[in-house]
Coordinates of C-alpha atoms and ligand atoms in Angstrom, one line a residue:
M1 CA -25.7 -5.7 -13.4
N2 CA -24.6 -3.1 -14.8
A3 CA -20.6 -3.4 -16.5
I4 CA -20.1 0.1 -16.5
R5 CA -21.8 1.1 -13.2
Q6 CA -20.0 4.2 -11.6
P7 CA -18.0 3.8 -8.4
V8 CA -19.5 6.2 -5.3
V9 CA -16.0 6.9 -3.9
S10 CA -13.2 6.4 -6.5
T11 CA -9.7 6.8 -5.9
S12 CA -7.0 6.8 -8.2
N13 CA -2.8 6.0 -6.7
V14 CA -3.3 8.7 -4.0
A15 CA -0.7 9.4 -1.7
K16 CA 0.1 11.6 0.8
S17 CA 3.3 12.0 2.8
F18 CA 4.5 14.0 6.1
G19 CA 7.7 15.6 5.5
G20 CA 9.5 12.8 3.7
F21 CA 7.8 10.1 4.8
T22 CA 4.4 8.1 2.9
A23 CA 1.5 7.6 4.7
V24 CA -0.1 7.1 2.1
G25 CA 1.7 5.6 -1.0
G26 CA -0.5 5.0 -3.9
V27 CA -4.2 3.7 -3.1
S28 CA -6.6 2.9 -5.9
L29 CA -10.0 1.7 -4.6
D30 CA -13.8 1.4 -5.6
I31 CA -16.3 1.8 -3.8
Y32 CA -20.3 1.0 -4.8
D33 CA -23.6 1.1 -3.4
S34 CA -24.8 -1.3 -1.2
E35 CA -21.7 -1.7 0.2
A36 CA -19.8 -2.4 3.3
V37 CA -16.5 -2.2 3.1
A38 CA -13.8 -2.3 6.6
I39 CA -11.0 -0.9 6.4
I40 CA -8.6 -2.9 8.6
G41 CA -4.5 -2.9 8.9
P42 CA -1.8 -2.6 11.9
N43 CA -1.2 1.1 13.6
G44 CA 0.3 3.9 11.2
A45 CA -1.2 1.8 7.9
G46 CA -2.3 5.4 6.6
K47 CA -5.8 4.4 8.0
S48 CA -6.5 7.2 8.8
T49 CA -4.7 9.4 6.5
F50 CA -6.6 7.5 3.7
F51 CA -9.6 8.6 5.1
D52 CA -8.9 11.7 5.2
L53 CA -8.6 12.2 2.2
L54 CA -11.4 10.4 1.0
T55 CA -13.6 13.1 3.2
G56 CA -10.9 16.3 1.8
R57 CA -9.4 16.6 5.7
K58 CA -6.1 16.5 4.1
I59 CA -5.4 17.1 -0.2
P60 CA -3.5 14.4 -1.4
D61 CA 0.5 15.2 -3.0
S62 CA -1.2 13.2 -6.4
G63 CA -3.9 11.3 -8.0
E64 CA -7.6 11.7 -8.1
V65 CA -11.0 11.3 -5.2
R66 CA -14.0 10.9 -6.9
L67 CA -17.5 11.4 -5.7
F68 CA -20.2 9.6 -7.4
G69 CA -18.2 10.4 -10.6
E70 CA -17.0 13.5 -10.1
P71 CA -13.5 14.6 -9.1
V72 CA -13.8 16.2 -6.2
T73 CA -9.8 15.9 -5.1
D74 CA -9.2 19.3 -3.7
L75 CA -12.3 20.8 -2.6
P76 CA -12.8 21.6 1.1
P77 CA -15.0 18.9 3.2
W78 CA -17.7 21.0 3.3
Q79 CA -18.6 21.0 -0.7
R80 CA -18.3 17.2 -0.4
V81 CA -20.5 16.6 2.3
R82 CA -22.6 18.7 -0.2
R83 CA -22.5 16.4 -3.0
G84 CA -23.3 13.6 0.4
L85 CA -20.7 12.6 1.4
G86 CA -21.5 12.1 5.6
R87 CA -18.5 11.5 8.0
S88 CA -17.1 10.8 11.7
F89 CA -13.5 10.4 13.0
Q90 CA -11.5 8.5 14.6
I91 CA -11.3 11.3 17.8
S92 CA -14.6 12.0 19.1
S93 CA -15.6 15.8 16.8
V94 CA -18.6 17.1 19.5
F95 CA -19.2 20.3 21.0
R96 CA -19.1 19.9 24.6
N97 CA -20.4 22.7 25.6
A98 CA -23.2 23.0 23.2
T99 CA -26.0 21.0 23.8
V100 CA -27.0 18.4 21.4
L101 CA -29.1 18.9 19.6
E102 CA -26.7 22.2 18.2
N103 CA -24.2 20.4 17.9
V104 CA -26.2 18.1 15.1
Q105 CA -27.5 22.5 14.5
I106 CA -23.4 23.0 14.4
G107 CA -23.0 20.4 12.3
L108 CA -25.6 21.2 9.4
M109 CA -24.7 24.4 9.1
L110 CA -21.1 24.0 8.8
A111 CA -22.0 21.7 5.5
R112 CA -24.4 23.8 4.2
G113 CA -21.6 26.4 4.3
R114 CA -22.0 28.7 6.6
A115 CA -20.7 31.0 8.7
W116 CA -21.3 30.4 13.0
N117 CA -22.6 34.5 13.0
M118 CA -25.3 32.9 11.5
F119 CA -26.0 31.1 13.7
G120 CA -29.1 32.5 15.7
R121 CA -30.8 33.0 13.1
A122 CA -30.0 29.8 10.9
S123 CA -30.6 27.2 14.7
A124 CA -34.9 28.0 14.1
M125 CA -34.5 27.1 11.1
L126 CA -32.4 23.4 11.1
R127 CA -34.1 22.1 14.3
Q128 CA -36.7 19.8 13.2
E129 CA -33.5 18.2 10.6
A130 CA -31.2 18.1 13.8
G131 CA -34.3 16.5 15.3
A132 CA -35.1 14.1 13.1
A133 CA -31.3 13.2 13.0
L134 CA -31.8 12.2 17.0
E135 CA -34.5 10.9 16.8
Q136 CA -33.1 8.1 14.1
V137 CA -30.1 7.2 16.1
G138 CA -32.4 6.7 19.4
L139 CA -31.4 10.4 21.4
Q140 CA -33.8 12.4 20.5
A141 CA -34.7 12.2 24.7
K142 CA -31.5 14.0 25.8
R143 CA -31.8 16.6 22.8
D144 CA -31.6 19.4 25.3
M145 CA -28.5 18.0 27.6
L146 CA -24.4 19.0 26.8
A147 CA -23.2 17.1 24.6
G148 CA -20.1 17.1 27.3
D149 CA -22.1 15.1 29.5
L150 CA -23.1 12.6 27.3
S151 CA -21.4 9.5 27.8
Y152 CA -18.8 8.2 26.1
G153 CA -20.8 6.2 23.7
D154 CA -23.3 8.7 23.8
Q155 CA -21.4 11.0 22.6
R156 CA -20.2 9.2 18.8
T157 CA -23.5 7.7 18.9
L158 CA -24.4 11.3 18.3
E159 CA -21.7 12.5 15.8
L160 CA -23.7 9.3 13.9
A161 CA -25.9 11.6 14.2
V162 CA -24.0 14.7 12.8
A163 CA -23.3 12.4 9.8
L164 CA -27.0 11.3 8.8
S165 CA -28.4 14.6 9.7
T166 CA -26.5 16.5 5.9
K167 CA -28.8 13.1 4.4
P168 CA -26.0 11.4 3.2
R169 CA -25.9 9.1 0.3
V170 CA -22.6 7.6 1.5
L171 CA -21.4 7.3 5.4
L172 CA -17.4 7.1 6.2
L173 CA -17.0 6.0 10.0
D174 CA -13.6 6.2 11.4
E175 CA -13.2 3.6 14.0
P176 CA -17.1 5.1 14.7
T177 CA -16.4 2.6 17.8
A178 CA -13.4 3.4 19.3
G179 CA -12.6 4.0 22.7
M180 CA -16.0 1.5 23.8
G181 CA -16.7 -0.9 25.7
R182 CA -17.2 -4.5 23.9
E183 CA -21.0 -4.0 24.8
E184 CA -21.5 -0.5 23.9
S185 CA -19.4 -0.9 20.2
R186 CA -21.3 -4.3 19.1
K187 CA -25.5 -1.7 19.8
C188 CA -22.9 1.0 17.7
L189 CA -22.2 -1.1 15.1
E190 CA -26.3 -2.7 15.3
L191 CA -27.1 0.7 15.1
I192 CA -25.2 1.7 11.8
R193 CA -25.9 -1.4 10.2
A194 CA -29.8 -1.2 10.7
I195 CA -29.7 2.8 9.6
A196 CA -27.3 1.8 6.5
A197 CA -30.1 -1.2 5.7
S198 CA -33.4 0.8 5.7
E199 CA -31.8 3.9 3.8
R200 CA -29.7 2.2 1.9
I201 CA -26.3 4.2 2.4
P202 CA -22.8 2.0 1.2
I203 CA -20.3 2.7 4.7
V204 CA -17.0 2.4 3.9
F205 CA -15.9 2.2 7.5
V206 CA -12.2 2.2 9.8
E207 CA -12.2 -0.8 12.8
H208 CA -10.2 -2.5 15.1
D209 CA -12.9 -5.1 16.2
M210 CA -12.3 -7.9 14.3
D211 CA -15.6 -9.6 15.2
V212 CA -17.4 -6.0 14.0
V213 CA -15.2 -6.8 10.7
F214 CA -16.1 -10.3 9.2
S215 CA -19.8 -9.8 11.2
F216 CA -20.3 -6.6 9.1
A217 CA -18.0 -5.8 6.4
T218 CA -19.1 -7.1 2.7
R219 CA -15.6 -6.3 0.9
V220 CA -12.6 -6.1 3.5
V221 CA -9.6 -3.5 2.7
V222 CA -6.2 -4.3 4.4
L223 CA -4.0 -1.2 3.7
A224 CA -0.1 -2.2 4.6
A225 CA 2.5 0.1 4.9
G226 CA 0.2 3.1 2.9
K227 CA -1.0 0.1 0.5
V228 CA -3.7 -1.8 -0.3
L229 CA -1.8 -4.8 0.4
I230 CA -6.0 -7.5 0.3
D231 CA -8.9 -6.2 -1.1
A232 CA -11.8 -9.3 -0.9
E233 CA -14.5 -10.7 0.7
P234 CA -14.7 -11.4 4.7
Q235 CA -14.0 -14.8 4.9
A236 CA -11.1 -14.6 1.9
V237 CA -8.8 -12.1 3.9
R238 CA -9.8 -14.0 7.1
S239 CA -7.3 -17.1 6.1
D240 CA -5.4 -14.9 4.7
S241 CA -1.9 -14.9 6.5
R242 CA -0.1 -11.3 5.4
V243 CA -2.7 -10.3 7.4
K244 CA -1.3 -12.0 10.9
E245 CA 2.1 -10.8 9.3
A246 CA 1.2 -7.1 8.6
Y247 CA -0.6 -7.5 11.9
F248 CA 3.1 -8.7 13.4
G249 CA 3.4 -7.8 16.9
E250 CA 0.0 -6.8 18.2
D251 CA -3.1 -7.9 18.9
I252 CA -6.2 -8.9 17.0
Ligands
ADP1 N1 -0.2 15.3 10.1 C1 1.1 14.0 10.1 N2 2.3 14.3 10.0 C2 3.2 13.3 10.5 N3 2.9 12.8 10.8 C3 1.7 11.9 10.4 C4 0.7 12.7 10.6 N4 -0.5 11.6 10.2 C5 -0.3 11.0 10.0 N5 1.3 11.0 10.3 C6 1.4 9.5 9.9 O1 1.3 8.2 8.8 C7 1.5 7.3 9.5 C8 -0.1 6.9 9.0 O2 -0.7 7.5 10.0 P1 -2.4 6.7 10.6 O3 -3.0 7.5 8.9 O4 -2.9 7.9 11.0 O5 -2.8 5.5 10.8 P2 -3.3 4.8 10.9 O6 -4.7 5.4 10.7 O7 -3.2 3.2 10.3 O8 -3.4 4.2 12.3 C9 1.8 7.2 10.5 O9 3.3 6.9 11.1 C10 2.1 8.2 11.3 O10 2.8 9.0 12.3
MG2 MG1 -6.4 5.8 12.1

């Protein structure tokens, strides 16, 4: 192993408050190639906020975010996507009145910083790229359906296709299986795992289902009250009594 191996994604002491309430209180984390890092923690721990600092939806009050060694702390999301970041969010973000294929095309356009009014011209161009991403997740047969008519699980899978369409070098997924049934969520994670393995993309994901976390993650980061409580291999986290304490009162 190279001693000066560079992290794919790196934060140093990032913090974010909302009106005096500290959601993320100084988190430093390095994510390396070939890792699948699960971020877990009780409700309100700051997982989504931390995630937003990585994707650029929110800008930290202090600290730094780096992507492939370059500072991106203040860059908007699409510029991070352009640098190789693929992401999907906890709340489903498909355009329900656009078709499945159009959703991926729109995602591609936004990722490239093009304006909406270019859609007419760009759509022809992006058909092939968008189609390839749908193929990758097994949604190609549903490409002409309205996204709003897809099952919930398929909508989340569509978001994965949108994330993959830009050929990311790292994938960030905030609760990719949120709202899915157990069976559906297993299938979705299996798909993500297979894609990550075949494309060799490191993954950072927020996940509630502990079975999924421990079967998939190579490293688990436990956030509690906006700070890293534990950062360790899954087995070590599973047996750490501090995890149960952090989740006190919640089902895990
Ligand atoms: N935009 C916001 N305005 C005010 N408070 C927020 C905002 N976003 C998150 N918070 C608060 O920050 C804390 C962390 O939220 P979040 O990052 O969503 O936690 P998690 O994803 O771990 O459940 C919560 O107490 C939440 O209410
Ligand atoms: Mg969240």
